[in-house]
Amino acid sequence: MPSNGESSTHGGPLRFAVLGPLQAWRGDVRLDLGPVRQQALLTALLLRPGTTVSRQQLLDGVWGPEPPGTGAKVIPVYVHQLRRRLELEARSTAGSVIVTDRGGYRFDARSVRTDLARLREIVEEAHSARDSGDLAAAVSAWTAALDLFHGEPLSALPGPFAEAERLRLSEYRLVLARDKVECQLWLGRHAEVVAELFALSATHPHNESVAALLMRALYAAGRQADALSVFAKVRRRLVEEQGTEPGGELRRVHEAVLRADDVLLVGAPPPASRSTDRRPPAAGPPRRLRDELPVDVSGFTGRDHELDALLAPVDEQAVTVRAVDGMAGVGKTALVVRAARAVRDRFPDGCLFVDLNGHRQGREAAVPERVLRRLLRAVGDLTEDDDPSDVEGLAASWRAATAFLRLMVVVDDARAARQVRPLLPAGPGSLVLVTSRRRLTGLDADRRISLAPLETDEAEAFLTGVVGGTGSDPECAAVRELARLCDRLPLALRVVGARMQSRPPWALERMVARMADDEHRLAELAVEDRSVEAAFQVSYDQLPDVQRRAFRVLGLSPTVSFDRLTLAGLLGLSPSAAERVLESLVETSLVQEAVTGRYRLHDLVAVYARRVAAAHPAEVAAARAGVFRLYVAAARRASDWGPVAFPTGPRADTAPFAHGEEATAWLDAAGGELVDVVAQAAAVGHVDDGRRLAEGLCDYFTRQGRYHECRTAVEIVLPLTERLTDQRMVSQLRTCMGIAYGLQGHYGQARRWLGEALRMSRRTGDVLEQARALGSLGIFANAAGEPAEAAALLAESADLSRGVEDDWLAVMYLANVGAVHHQVGEKDKAQECYAAAVGLAERIGRPRILSKTLFRMGTLQLDRGRHAQAADALTRAAELAERVGDVPLLAAVLGRLAAAEECLGNPAAAARFHAEARAAVGGRPGAGLKAEIRNRLGWRQAATEDLVQARDRFERAVARSRTASGELA
């Protein structure tokens, strides 16, 4: 052809050679195929005849991870150049062998000849001759086949596709050489093949099959010592370089040489039916070996996202593995079978299905040896030479048998990655889909799908499709509730659907009533050999002891979601040990990780966990005591009241929290379930724990504005007085109720509850509770505009608190006395009280009451015109309020801080603080927020009684509360 690369005008067929450097001819004229990248693109089409290859696949196959700057735009340019070089007429591409097809290109090989196709024809002749017993003709055919190779296949062509094909064809060349040599040995041509085998062994020093043939040839030639020397060298090389011992085939030959086993080493050729065909894929109609895929399930619903992930294109140069894990009954097999059936036509050499019985009740897990033998039979390559007990040998035979096959293999119900790894085929473009209840992290997979129960609408649609019905409102409501009770689990939905088919509509409501009881729910979810409980039991039975125990007690968790500290409390473990156990249970799909660090059991799994836990009553009692103790300690640690406020029960410093903010964050994670924890403690007989938790949560709830939850928690345990051993709580819970009402501005109800608490604590002689009740009455009296009454109550509270040494009460007293001084115009005395309160709050490290006191101090400084000092105090107050999460307090502080900045001549800073205050409160109404702030701080600017009379009463009350040293208590 012309040197400038224009198309040849010579006629004749188009021929290609790939078993060496890529070459092409039109008739007798050799064609110039252009640059090597262009040749690599031609190869990517030529070796996939009849298959449409997208531009992106061509880009990836030719350039790999370093595409050209023009991206896929270079592909049409190369295709145009190739067409010009390959076709008879440069001006026409209508009959080109490179066909444009659906966004890609396809090579039309119908009128093209290749040395690879010729190789296949000769190899088939060799197999036919060998199988008919004409070994000499077989050797001649194999020799002719090997002569078609002219150096390294596709030598010097760049790109991942060419590299993969080069390796594949080089391996095939070695297979042909081994087959030829084996026939030569059967013909007795021992000396003839020794030199050839030594050359092959030098080129492939780790190939055990070549070494075994060389040992057999040397033995047959009377060189037994040399044969043993070959084994010793290969073994030493394998051990030193790869850390492995020789495989089964080489060991068997070694033993045969030692015992001079002529039958094994030199014996007659195998029966005519034996075939070692390792032919590469060829053009022409697809060849399907077997299709073992199970039938698709009816009523398959949802899973669109998961199906898309499984149906994504596979890697054409490697074996693609995709793993699906999930809890028992979640529909893993149904999903994978649906995906496999959707793409079965892409795998012309077979679709195989293997059930490993990893979690099947009453069935032993399938052993790899047996599975490998069945797979080899499926592809027609199980031979008498394969040792049924040699996993490594069988796996090697499986890889060799599939090296040139494009297969789909579905491996169902695996228990561990080590079960699956030997079953992976070797043919590029093959796909392996694996299901397991465990996350097979030891298996290299390009996609992992952790399957969850169906979405609510999908579960309802699934159940409706099974049971049918008229679609009336009562039926729809019953179906919705059944889907919820089935935890949207496909297995449970199928069982219920099977039981409900052909039943009258009212039967649905009866089933809902039976399943509503946890004691009977699992029993209802069983029909013939399908049972949700049995499926869970297999997973549970396979757990180690520590994981079983953890799983049982997790069913007792008082909240739906939990963390490592919850399990540590339930089991008495360290947090780190509990986390390891939780992660191991996540791997089994019995526990789900909802968000980072938070876990949960699905509803049906939790029912099963409680069921198995019931058989261990001592363990249940200890677990509940431990977890409720954890919640009580956390609530007390998060409270600003301090440890003196909780003289009985667990100490706050026994909780695994470094400070109150950490305990608060842990309680925050429980969300709205904290009241449920109180209710559960009361329901299972831990009344003292329930009451202590309701008390400890009072400060936590009220500072977040969750007054209803605070009152609900107290109301749950108040009626259980007769079962209470900690009698201090009788009055303290009423104090908590009074605080919750008072902070909402319901002063009448607050006084009734606090008055009742005061009377009860006086009857029992509980000085601490008397002081608390009096102090709370004083705060709300001040908030209600009665400063003199507030002063008297606070003074009486101070008298009592000196005897209990409660520093928090002392700070509260000082701060509120300062507030009354401030309101009646005694600013110097207010300053004195605030300064003392700030100092004491700093010493005891109570951030919330310190923030409130600094707020009052800053407000006083503003009133006195000391704007810089006000800004300093308010800045500290804002930082502390934000830290403890008290939003109303933070909003109030930011508002005053904005006023201070305005007075200091900083309008930009003032505007910023105003904006932050608005952002902090969000959409909460201004009037309600102001009232809440007033109630929290015990602060009211406009008093409703005569201030002169109030000041006199206040001064007398303060005088009574002074200590011997003259300082305020």
PDB file of C-alpha atoms in Angstrom, residues 206-314:
ATOM      1  CA  HIS A 206       6.832 -21.007  38.978  1.00  0.00           C
ATOM      2  CA  ASN A 207       4.573 -23.076  36.725  1.00  0.00           C
ATOM      3  CA  GLU A 208       4.036 -26.348  38.553  1.00  0.00           C
ATOM      4  CA  SER A 209       2.357 -28.095  35.612  1.00  0.00           C
ATOM      5  CA  VAL A 210       5.448 -27.550  33.443  1.00  0.00           C
ATOM      6  CA  ALA A 211       7.663 -28.797  36.268  1.00  0.00           C
ATOM      7  CA  ALA A 212       5.470 -31.911  36.676  1.00  0.00           C
ATOM      8  CA  LEU A 213       5.719 -32.679  32.936  1.00  0.00           C
ATOM      9  CA  LEU A 214       9.501 -32.211  33.029  1.00  0.00           C
ATOM     10  CA  MET A 215       9.775 -34.607  35.979  1.00  0.00           C
ATOM     11  CA  ARG A 216       7.677 -37.173  34.120  1.00  0.00           C
ATOM     12  CA  ALA A 217       9.795 -36.813  30.957  1.00  0.00           C
ATOM     13  CA  LEU A 218      13.061 -37.154  32.902  1.00  0.00           C
ATOM     14  CA  TYR A 219      11.780 -40.198  34.771  1.00  0.00           C
ATOM     15  CA  ALA A 220      10.612 -41.826  31.523  1.00  0.00           C
ATOM     16  CA  ALA A 221      14.048 -41.125  30.040  1.00  0.00           C
ATOM     17  CA  GLY A 222      15.652 -42.983  32.965  1.00  0.00           C
ATOM     18  CA  ARG A 223      16.773 -39.836  34.810  1.00  0.00           C
ATOM     19  CA  GLN A 224      15.038 -40.312  38.172  1.00  0.00           C
ATOM     20  CA  ALA A 225      17.628 -38.288  40.125  1.00  0.00           C
ATOM     21  CA  ASP A 226      17.262 -35.338  37.745  1.00  0.00           C
ATOM     22  CA  ALA A 227      13.485 -35.519  38.143  1.00  0.00           C
ATOM     23  CA  LEU A 228      13.821 -35.317  41.957  1.00  0.00           C
ATOM     24  CA  SER A 229      16.269 -32.441  41.559  1.00  0.00           C
ATOM     25  CA  VAL A 230      13.649 -30.506  39.543  1.00  0.00           C
ATOM     26  CA  PHE A 231      11.155 -30.932  42.389  1.00  0.00           C
ATOM     27  CA  ALA A 232      13.675 -29.754  44.979  1.00  0.00           C
ATOM     28  CA  LYS A 233      14.518 -26.629  42.970  1.00  0.00           C
ATOM     29  CA  VAL A 234      10.877 -25.723  42.336  1.00  0.00           C
ATOM     30  CA  ARG A 235       9.920 -26.300  45.975  1.00  0.00           C
ATOM     31  CA  ARG A 236      12.811 -24.154  47.207  1.00  0.00           C
ATOM     32  CA  ARG A 237      11.854 -21.391  44.788  1.00  0.00           C
ATOM     33  CA  LEU A 238       8.195 -21.462  45.844  1.00  0.00           C
ATOM     34  CA  VAL A 239       8.992 -21.455  49.565  1.00  0.00           C
ATOM     35  CA  GLU A 240      11.635 -18.730  49.406  1.00  0.00           C
ATOM     36  CA  GLU A 241       9.975 -16.441  46.880  1.00  0.00           C
ATOM     37  CA  GLN A 242       6.260 -16.972  47.493  1.00  0.00           C
ATOM     38  CA  GLY A 243       6.051 -18.607  50.906  1.00  0.00           C
ATOM     39  CA  THR A 244       3.990 -21.570  49.640  1.00  0.00           C
ATOM     40  CA  GLU A 245       4.462 -25.311  49.277  1.00  0.00           C
ATOM     41  CA  PRO A 246       3.985 -27.098  45.923  1.00  0.00           C
ATOM     42  CA  GLY A 247       0.423 -27.969  44.975  1.00  0.00           C
ATOM     43  CA  GLY A 248      -1.240 -31.351  44.743  1.00  0.00           C
ATOM     44  CA  GLU A 249      -0.251 -32.213  41.159  1.00  0.00           C
ATOM     45  CA  LEU A 250       3.472 -31.630  41.679  1.00  0.00           C
ATOM     46  CA  ARG A 251       3.446 -33.452  45.024  1.00  0.00           C
ATOM     47  CA  ARG A 252       1.740 -36.476  43.443  1.00  0.00           C
ATOM     48  CA  VAL A 253       4.351 -36.635  40.657  1.00  0.00           C
ATOM     49  CA  HIS A 254       7.138 -36.321  43.244  1.00  0.00           C
ATOM     50  CA  GLU A 255       5.717 -39.213  45.266  1.00  0.00           C
ATOM     51  CA  ALA A 256       5.257 -41.274  42.092  1.00  0.00           C
ATOM     52  CA  VAL A 257       8.929 -40.723  41.139  1.00  0.00           C
ATOM     53  CA  LEU A 258      10.021 -41.782  44.645  1.00  0.00           C
ATOM     54  CA  ARG A 259       8.072 -45.046  44.430  1.00  0.00           C
ATOM     55  CA  ALA A 260       8.766 -45.530  40.683  1.00  0.00           C
ATOM     56  CA  ASP A 261       5.084 -45.529  39.734  1.00  0.00           C
ATOM     57  CA  ASP A 262       5.256 -46.185  35.973  1.00  0.00           C
ATOM     58  CA  VAL A 263       1.482 -46.282  35.634  1.00  0.00           C
ATOM     59  CA  LEU A 264       1.046 -42.737  36.893  1.00  0.00           C
ATOM     60  CA  LEU A 265       4.171 -41.265  35.290  1.00  0.00           C
ATOM     61  CA  VAL A 266       4.279 -42.941  31.896  1.00  0.00           C
ATOM     62  CA  GLY A 267       0.962 -44.774  31.629  1.00  0.00           C
ATOM     63  CA  ALA A 268      -1.490 -44.976  28.743  1.00  0.00           C
ATOM     64  CA  PRO A 269      -3.310 -41.908  27.472  1.00  0.00           C
ATOM     65  CA  PRO A 270      -6.641 -41.079  29.138  1.00  0.00           C
ATOM     66  CA  PRO A 271     -10.007 -42.267  27.759  1.00  0.00           C
ATOM     67  CA  ALA A 272     -11.199 -40.743  24.523  1.00  0.00           C
ATOM     68  CA  SER A 273     -13.855 -38.700  26.302  1.00  0.00           C
ATOM     69  CA  ARG A 274     -11.252 -36.668  28.177  1.00  0.00           C
ATOM     70  CA  SER A 275     -10.782 -33.127  26.956  1.00  0.00           C
ATOM     71  CA  THR A 276      -8.367 -30.457  28.074  1.00  0.00           C
ATOM     72  CA  ASP A 277      -9.714 -27.856  25.685  1.00  0.00           C
ATOM     73  CA  ARG A 278      -8.658 -24.412  26.812  1.00  0.00           C
ATOM     74  CA  ARG A 279      -9.703 -22.634  23.635  1.00  0.00           C
ATOM     75  CA  PRO A 280     -10.021 -18.859  23.615  1.00  0.00           C
ATOM     76  CA  PRO A 281     -13.335 -17.170  22.797  1.00  0.00           C
ATOM     77  CA  ALA A 282     -13.979 -17.103  19.072  1.00  0.00           C
ATOM     78  CA  ALA A 283     -16.222 -15.208  16.723  1.00  0.00           C
ATOM     79  CA  GLY A 284     -19.515 -16.786  15.804  1.00  0.00           C
ATOM     80  CA  PRO A 285     -22.658 -17.734  17.715  1.00  0.00           C
ATOM     81  CA  PRO A 286     -22.349 -17.688  21.525  1.00  0.00           C
ATOM     82  CA  ARG A 287     -21.722 -21.029  23.236  1.00  0.00           C
ATOM     83  CA  ARG A 288     -23.732 -21.535  26.445  1.00  0.00           C
ATOM     84  CA  LEU A 289     -22.635 -24.302  28.775  1.00  0.00           C
ATOM     85  CA  ARG A 290     -25.327 -24.212  31.462  1.00  0.00           C
ATOM     86  CA  ASP A 291     -27.964 -21.938  32.912  1.00  0.00           C
ATOM     87  CA  GLU A 292     -28.500 -22.887  36.556  1.00  0.00           C
ATOM     88  CA  LEU A 293     -30.181 -19.689  37.746  1.00  0.00           C
ATOM     89  CA  PRO A 294     -33.178 -20.316  40.024  1.00  0.00           C
ATOM     90  CA  VAL A 295     -36.628 -19.208  38.974  1.00  0.00           C
ATOM     91  CA  ASP A 296     -37.367 -15.546  39.574  1.00  0.00           C
ATOM     92  CA  VAL A 297     -39.718 -14.803  42.469  1.00  0.00           C
ATOM     93  CA  SER A 298     -43.093 -13.281  41.702  1.00  0.00           C
ATOM     94  CA  GLY A 299     -44.127  -9.973  43.182  1.00  0.00           C
ATOM     95  CA  PHE A 300     -40.587  -8.586  43.304  1.00  0.00           C
ATOM     96  CA  THR A 301     -40.941  -4.973  44.451  1.00  0.00           C
ATOM     97  CA  GLY A 302     -38.613  -1.973  44.681  1.00  0.00           C
ATOM     98  CA  ARG A 303     -34.818  -2.257  44.964  1.00  0.00           C
ATOM     99  CA  ASP A 304     -34.264  -0.066  41.885  1.00  0.00           C
ATOM    100  CA  HIS A 305     -31.100   1.540  43.255  1.00  0.00           C
ATOM    101  CA  GLU A 306     -29.619  -1.803  44.298  1.00  0.00           C
ATOM    102  CA  LEU A 307     -30.456  -3.386  40.926  1.00  0.00           C
ATOM    103  CA  ASP A 308     -28.740  -0.531  39.104  1.00  0.00           C
ATOM    104  CA  ALA A 309     -25.586  -1.147  41.147  1.00  0.00           C
ATOM    105  CA  LEU A 310     -25.603  -4.885  40.373  1.00  0.00           C
ATOM    106  CA  LEU A 311     -26.331  -4.333  36.682  1.00  0.00           C
ATOM    107  CA  ALA A 312     -23.516  -1.822  36.117  1.00  0.00           C
ATOM    108  CA  PRO A 313     -21.084  -2.766  33.331  1.00  0.00           C
ATOM    109  CA  VAL A 314     -18.396  -5.267  34.301  1.00  0.00           C
TER     110      VAL A 314
END
